[in-house]
Short mmCIF file of C-alpha atoms in Angstrom, two decimals:
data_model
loop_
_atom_site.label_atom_id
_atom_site.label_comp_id
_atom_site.label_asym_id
_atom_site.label_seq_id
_atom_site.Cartn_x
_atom_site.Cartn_y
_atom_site.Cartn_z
CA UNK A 1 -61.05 -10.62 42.36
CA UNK A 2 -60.70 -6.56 42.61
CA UNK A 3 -58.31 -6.49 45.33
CA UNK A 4 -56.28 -9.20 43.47
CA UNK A 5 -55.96 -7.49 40.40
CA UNK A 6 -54.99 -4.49 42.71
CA UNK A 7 -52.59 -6.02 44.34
CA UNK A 8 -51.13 -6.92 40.74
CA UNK A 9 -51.27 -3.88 39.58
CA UNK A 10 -49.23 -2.65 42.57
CA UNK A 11 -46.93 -5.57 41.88
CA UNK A 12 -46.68 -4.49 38.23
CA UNK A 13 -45.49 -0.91 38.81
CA UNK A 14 -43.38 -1.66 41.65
CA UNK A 15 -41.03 -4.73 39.68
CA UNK A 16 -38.36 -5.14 38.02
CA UNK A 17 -40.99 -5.50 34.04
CA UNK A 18 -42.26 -1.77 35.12
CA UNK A 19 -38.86 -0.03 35.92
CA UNK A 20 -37.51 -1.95 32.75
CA UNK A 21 -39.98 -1.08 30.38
CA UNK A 22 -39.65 2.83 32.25
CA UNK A 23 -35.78 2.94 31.81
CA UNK A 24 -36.41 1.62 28.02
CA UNK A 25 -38.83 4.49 27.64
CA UNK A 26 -36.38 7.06 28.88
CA UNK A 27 -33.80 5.92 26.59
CA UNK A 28 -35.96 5.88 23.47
CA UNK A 29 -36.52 9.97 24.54
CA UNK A 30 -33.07 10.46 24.89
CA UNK A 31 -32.26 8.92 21.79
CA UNK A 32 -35.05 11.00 19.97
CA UNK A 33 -34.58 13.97 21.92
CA UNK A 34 -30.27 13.91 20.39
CA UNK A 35 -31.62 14.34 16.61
CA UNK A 36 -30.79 17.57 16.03
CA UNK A 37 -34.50 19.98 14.87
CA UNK A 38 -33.87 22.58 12.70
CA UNK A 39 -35.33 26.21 13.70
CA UNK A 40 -38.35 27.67 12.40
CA UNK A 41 -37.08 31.57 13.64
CA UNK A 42 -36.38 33.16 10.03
CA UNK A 43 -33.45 35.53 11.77
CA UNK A 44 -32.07 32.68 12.99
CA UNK A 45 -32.10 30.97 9.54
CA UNK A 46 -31.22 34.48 8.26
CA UNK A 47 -28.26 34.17 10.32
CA UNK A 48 -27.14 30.92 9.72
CA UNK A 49 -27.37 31.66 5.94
CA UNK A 50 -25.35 34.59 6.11
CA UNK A 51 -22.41 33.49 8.40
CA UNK A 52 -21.86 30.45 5.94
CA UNK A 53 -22.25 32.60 2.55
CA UNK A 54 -19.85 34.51 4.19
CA UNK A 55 -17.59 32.20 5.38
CA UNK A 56 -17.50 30.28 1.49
CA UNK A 57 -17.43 33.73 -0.25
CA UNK A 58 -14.48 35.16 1.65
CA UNK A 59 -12.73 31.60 1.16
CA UNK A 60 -13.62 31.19 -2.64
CA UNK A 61 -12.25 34.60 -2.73
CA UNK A 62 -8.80 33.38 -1.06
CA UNK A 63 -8.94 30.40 -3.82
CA UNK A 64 -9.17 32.38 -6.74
CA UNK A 65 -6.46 34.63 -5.70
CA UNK A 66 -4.59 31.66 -4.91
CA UNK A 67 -4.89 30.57 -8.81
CA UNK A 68 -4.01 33.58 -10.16
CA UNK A 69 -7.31 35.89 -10.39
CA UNK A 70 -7.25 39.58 -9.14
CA UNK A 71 -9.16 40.67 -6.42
CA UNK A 72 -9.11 44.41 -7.19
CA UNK A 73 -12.58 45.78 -7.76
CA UNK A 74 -11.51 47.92 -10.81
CA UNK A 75 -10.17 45.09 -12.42
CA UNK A 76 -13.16 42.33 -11.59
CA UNK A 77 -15.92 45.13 -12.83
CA UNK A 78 -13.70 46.11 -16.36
CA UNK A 79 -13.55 42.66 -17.36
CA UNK A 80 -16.14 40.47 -18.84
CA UNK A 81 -18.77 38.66 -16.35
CA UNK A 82 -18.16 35.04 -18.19
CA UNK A 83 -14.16 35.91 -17.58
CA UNK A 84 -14.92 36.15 -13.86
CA UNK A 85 -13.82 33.38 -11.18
CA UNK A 86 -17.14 32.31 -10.39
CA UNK A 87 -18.12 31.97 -13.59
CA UNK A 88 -15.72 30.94 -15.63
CA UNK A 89 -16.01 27.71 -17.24
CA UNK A 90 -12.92 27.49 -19.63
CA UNK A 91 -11.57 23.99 -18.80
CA UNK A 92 -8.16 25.98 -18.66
CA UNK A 93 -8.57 29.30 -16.60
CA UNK A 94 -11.27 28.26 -14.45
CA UNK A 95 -10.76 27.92 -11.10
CA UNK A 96 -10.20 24.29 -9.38
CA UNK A 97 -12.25 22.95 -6.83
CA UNK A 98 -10.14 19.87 -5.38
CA UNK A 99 -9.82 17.83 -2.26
CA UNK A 100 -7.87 21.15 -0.33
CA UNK A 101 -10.14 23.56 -1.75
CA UNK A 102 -13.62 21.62 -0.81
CA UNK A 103 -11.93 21.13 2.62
CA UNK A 104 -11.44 24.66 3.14
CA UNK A 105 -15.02 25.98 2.06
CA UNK A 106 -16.47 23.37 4.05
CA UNK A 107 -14.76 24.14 6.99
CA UNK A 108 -15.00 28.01 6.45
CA UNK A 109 -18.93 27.48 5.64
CA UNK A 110 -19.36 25.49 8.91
CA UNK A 111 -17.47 28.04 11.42
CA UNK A 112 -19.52 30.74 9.52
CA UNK A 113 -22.62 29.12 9.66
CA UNK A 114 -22.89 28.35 13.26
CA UNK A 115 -21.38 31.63 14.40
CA UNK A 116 -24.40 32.82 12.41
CA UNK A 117 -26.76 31.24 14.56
CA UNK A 118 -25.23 31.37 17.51
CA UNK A 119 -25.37 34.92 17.52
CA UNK A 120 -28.91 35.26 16.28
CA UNK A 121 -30.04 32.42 18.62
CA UNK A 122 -30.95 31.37 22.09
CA UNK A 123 -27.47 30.34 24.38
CA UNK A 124 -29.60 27.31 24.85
CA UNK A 125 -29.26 25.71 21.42
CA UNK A 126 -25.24 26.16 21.57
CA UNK A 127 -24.95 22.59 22.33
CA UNK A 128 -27.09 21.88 19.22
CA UNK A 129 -25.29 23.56 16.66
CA UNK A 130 -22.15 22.40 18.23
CA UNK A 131 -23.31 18.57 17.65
CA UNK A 132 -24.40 19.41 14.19
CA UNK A 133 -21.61 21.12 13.26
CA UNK A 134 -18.99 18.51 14.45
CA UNK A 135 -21.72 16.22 12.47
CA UNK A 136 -21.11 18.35 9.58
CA UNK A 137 -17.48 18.90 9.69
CA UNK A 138 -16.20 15.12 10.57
CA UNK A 139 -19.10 13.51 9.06
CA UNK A 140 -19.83 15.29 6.17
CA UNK A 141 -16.95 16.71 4.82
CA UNK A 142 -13.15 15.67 6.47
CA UNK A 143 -14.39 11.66 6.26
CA UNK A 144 -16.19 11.55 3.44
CA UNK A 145 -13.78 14.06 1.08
CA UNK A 146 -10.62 12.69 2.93
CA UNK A 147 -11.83 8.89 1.52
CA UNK A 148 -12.17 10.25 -2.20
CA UNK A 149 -8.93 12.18 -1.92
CA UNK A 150 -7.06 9.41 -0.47
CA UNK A 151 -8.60 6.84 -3.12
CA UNK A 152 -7.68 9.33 -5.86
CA UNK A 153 -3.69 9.28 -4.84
CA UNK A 154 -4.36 5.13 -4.42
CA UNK A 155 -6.22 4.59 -7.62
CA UNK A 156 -5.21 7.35 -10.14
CA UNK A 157 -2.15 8.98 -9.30
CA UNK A 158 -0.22 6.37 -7.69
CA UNK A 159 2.61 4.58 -10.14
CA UNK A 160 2.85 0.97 -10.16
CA UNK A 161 6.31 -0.37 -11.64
CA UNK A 162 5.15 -0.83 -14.77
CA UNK A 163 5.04 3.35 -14.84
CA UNK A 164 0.60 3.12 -15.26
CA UNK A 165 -1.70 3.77 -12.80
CA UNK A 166 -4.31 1.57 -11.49
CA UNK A 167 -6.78 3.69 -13.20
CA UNK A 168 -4.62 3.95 -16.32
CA UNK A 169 -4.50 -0.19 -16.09
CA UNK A 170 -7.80 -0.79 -15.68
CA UNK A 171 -9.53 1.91 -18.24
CA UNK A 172 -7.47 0.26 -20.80
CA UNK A 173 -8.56 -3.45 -19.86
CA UNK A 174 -12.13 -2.41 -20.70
CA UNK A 175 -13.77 -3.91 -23.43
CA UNK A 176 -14.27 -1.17 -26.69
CA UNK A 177 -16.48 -1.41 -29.97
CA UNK A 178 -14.28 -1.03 -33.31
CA UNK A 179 -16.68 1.17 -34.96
CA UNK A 180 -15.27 4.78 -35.49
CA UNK A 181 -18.13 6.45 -35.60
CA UNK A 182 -19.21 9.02 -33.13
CA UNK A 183 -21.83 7.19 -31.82
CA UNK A 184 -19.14 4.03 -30.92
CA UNK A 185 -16.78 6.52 -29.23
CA UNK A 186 -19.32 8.19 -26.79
CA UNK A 187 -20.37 4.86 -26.13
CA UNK A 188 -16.37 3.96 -25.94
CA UNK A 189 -15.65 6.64 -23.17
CA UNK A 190 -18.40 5.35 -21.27
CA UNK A 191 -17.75 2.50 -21.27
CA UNK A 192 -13.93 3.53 -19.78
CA UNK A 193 -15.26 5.75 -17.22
CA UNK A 194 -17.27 3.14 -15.49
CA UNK A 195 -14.36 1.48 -13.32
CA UNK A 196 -13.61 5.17 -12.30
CA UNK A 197 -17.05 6.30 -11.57
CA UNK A 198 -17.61 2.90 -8.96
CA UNK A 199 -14.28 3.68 -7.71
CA UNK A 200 -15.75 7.52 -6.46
CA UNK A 201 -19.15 6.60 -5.49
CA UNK A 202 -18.15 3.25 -3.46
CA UNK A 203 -15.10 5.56 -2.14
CA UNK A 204 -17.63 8.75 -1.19
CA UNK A 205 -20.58 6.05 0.18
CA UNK A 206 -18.10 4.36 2.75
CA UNK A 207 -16.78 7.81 3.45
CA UNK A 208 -20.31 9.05 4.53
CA UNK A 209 -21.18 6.01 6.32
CA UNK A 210 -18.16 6.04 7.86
CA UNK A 211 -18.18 9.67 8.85
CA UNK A 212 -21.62 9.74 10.11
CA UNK A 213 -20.92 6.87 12.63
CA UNK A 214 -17.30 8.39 13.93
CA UNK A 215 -19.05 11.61 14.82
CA UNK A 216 -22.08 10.30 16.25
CA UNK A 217 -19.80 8.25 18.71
CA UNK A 218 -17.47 11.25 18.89
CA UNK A 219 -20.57 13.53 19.72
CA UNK A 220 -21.57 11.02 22.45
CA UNK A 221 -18.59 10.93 24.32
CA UNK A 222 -18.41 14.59 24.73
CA UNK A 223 -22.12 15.09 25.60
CA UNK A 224 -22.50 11.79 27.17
CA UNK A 225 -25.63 11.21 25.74
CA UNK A 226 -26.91 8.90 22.97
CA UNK A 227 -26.53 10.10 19.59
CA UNK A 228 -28.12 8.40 16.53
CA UNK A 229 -28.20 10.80 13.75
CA UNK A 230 -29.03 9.34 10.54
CA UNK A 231 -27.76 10.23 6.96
CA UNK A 232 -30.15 12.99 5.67
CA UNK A 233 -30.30 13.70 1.90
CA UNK A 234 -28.32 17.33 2.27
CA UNK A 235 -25.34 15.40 4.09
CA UNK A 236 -24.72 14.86 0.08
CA UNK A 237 -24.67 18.57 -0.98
CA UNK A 238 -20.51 19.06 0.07
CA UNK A 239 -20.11 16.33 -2.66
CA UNK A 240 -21.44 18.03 -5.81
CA UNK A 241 -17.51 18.23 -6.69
CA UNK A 242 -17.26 14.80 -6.65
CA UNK A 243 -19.94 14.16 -8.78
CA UNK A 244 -18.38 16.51 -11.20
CA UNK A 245 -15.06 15.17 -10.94
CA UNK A 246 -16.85 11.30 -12.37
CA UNK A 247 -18.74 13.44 -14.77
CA UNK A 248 -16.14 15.12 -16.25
CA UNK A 249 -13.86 11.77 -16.76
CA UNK A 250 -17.24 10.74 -18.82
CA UNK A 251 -17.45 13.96 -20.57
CA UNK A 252 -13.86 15.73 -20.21
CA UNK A 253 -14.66 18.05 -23.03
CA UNK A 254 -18.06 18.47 -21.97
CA UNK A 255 -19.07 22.32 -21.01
CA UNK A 256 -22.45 21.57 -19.36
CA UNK A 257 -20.55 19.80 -16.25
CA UNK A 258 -18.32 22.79 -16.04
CA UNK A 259 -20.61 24.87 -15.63
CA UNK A 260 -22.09 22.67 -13.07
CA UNK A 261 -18.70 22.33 -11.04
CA UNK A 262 -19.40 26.72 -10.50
CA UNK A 263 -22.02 26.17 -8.10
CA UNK A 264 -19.51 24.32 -5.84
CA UNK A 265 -19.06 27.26 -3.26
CA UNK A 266 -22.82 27.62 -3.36
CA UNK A 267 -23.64 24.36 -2.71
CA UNK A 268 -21.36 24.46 0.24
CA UNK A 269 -23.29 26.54 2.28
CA UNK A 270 -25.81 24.21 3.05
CA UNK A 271 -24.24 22.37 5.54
CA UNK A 272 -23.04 26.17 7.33
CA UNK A 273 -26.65 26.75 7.46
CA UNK A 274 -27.73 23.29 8.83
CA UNK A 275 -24.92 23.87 11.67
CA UNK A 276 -26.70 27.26 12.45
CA UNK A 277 -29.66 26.48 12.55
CA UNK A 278 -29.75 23.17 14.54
CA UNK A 279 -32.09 23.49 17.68
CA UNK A 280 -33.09 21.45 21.02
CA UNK A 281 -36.16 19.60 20.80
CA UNK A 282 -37.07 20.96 24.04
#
């Protein structure tokens, strides 16, 4: 009975069930092994951090200018904080964070970030901050921002025959209350924003999905290794704008989501910093 189950056991390792269930095992590592770790070296987060404030700072500062606000010293430091392009929230002179600018901070926070970390970092978790940031740029921010802008020009700025808008067409088919009282027309422009608001989040939920799964497969064909990245909860911080954007349509007048839409270029470094500081398992 011992040598028999021996002699199985020999059989075991040496067919085709063992080598199967040894080739499965290897993938599964792979496949863990592609999920991109984040460092726990502060300089390297230091550095990450840095390289994408800087690259969103110096391109905030090219947007402003862009929109009419000085960039002379003298001038920023004699005026009023409030009046200042970060901070301004006047719905009239503040500056505009749309599908070009968030493109352009993303981008710029990306490059920044993982130069960042690639200079504060080992030369062997290149490759890792390379995957992340492709992650980040395609799958996080051209995709997902490229599907809201393009839905925009489709939805709301796009003239049928008629001379309206899809948006325009739709907003006015929505039901309203006759009352005129304040409470009725809160409830009123609610009411019209919905359409818009499912329009951006069904828009900016395919656009994630969509970008996360185009640079995972582009990501495998240039590292030829099996990439399943899954959506993490700061893939959504490059998106704050949007959410502004639906808020605002609910609340055009309202000052609280202006002031919110200023922490765009903030927001915007996170996912510099995640490129940077992306790691190797091993």
């Amino acid at each position: 009975m011992v040598v028999q189950s021996v002699t199985n056991y020999k059989t075991l390792n040496s067919g085709s069930a063992y080598n199967n269930f040894k080739k499965s095992n290897n993938n599964q590592q792979q496949k863990f092994e592609a999920s991109e770790l984040q460092t726990e070296k502060r300089h390297v987060k230091a550095g990450a951090f840095l390289g994408a404030a800087l690259g969103v700072a110096t391109t905030t500062a090219i947007i402003a200018k862009k929109q009419g606000y000085s960039l002379n010293p003298m001038k920023i430091l004699s005026s009023k904080m409030k009046d200042w392009a970060i901070f301004n929230i006047n719905k009239d002179k503040k500056v505009k964070y749309e599908t070009g600018e968030i493109l352009a901070l993303g981008t710029s926070s990306v490059a920044g970030g993982f130069a960042g970390g690639a200079i504060t970092d080992d030369k062997k978790n290149i490759k890792a901050k390379a995957r992340e940031s492709l992650n980040q740029l395609v799958g996080n921010i051209l995709i997902p921002i490229g599907a809201i802008g393009g839905t925009g020009l489709v939805y709301s700025d796009m003239k049928l025959k008629s001379g309206k808008s899809i948006q325009k067409i739709v907003t006015e088919a929505m039901p309203q209350l006759k009352n005129t009282n304040r409470p009725a027309k809160i409830i009123n422009g609610v009411i019209k924003a919905i359409p818009t608001l499912a329009v951006t989040v069904a828009a900016l939920g395919t656009g994630i999905v969509t970008g996360n799964k185009v640079s995972n497969f582009i990501n495998e064909k240039i590292y030829k290794k099996e990439i399943d990245r899954d959506i993490k909860p700061t893939d959504f911080a490059p998106h704050l704008d949007d959410v502004c954007l639906a808020a605002s349509i609910m609340a055009p007048k309202s000052t609280f989501w202006s002031a919110v839409a200023r922490f765009v270029p903030a927001v915007l470094t996170v996912p510099g910093y995640e490129a940077g500081s992306a790691v190797e398992k091993n």
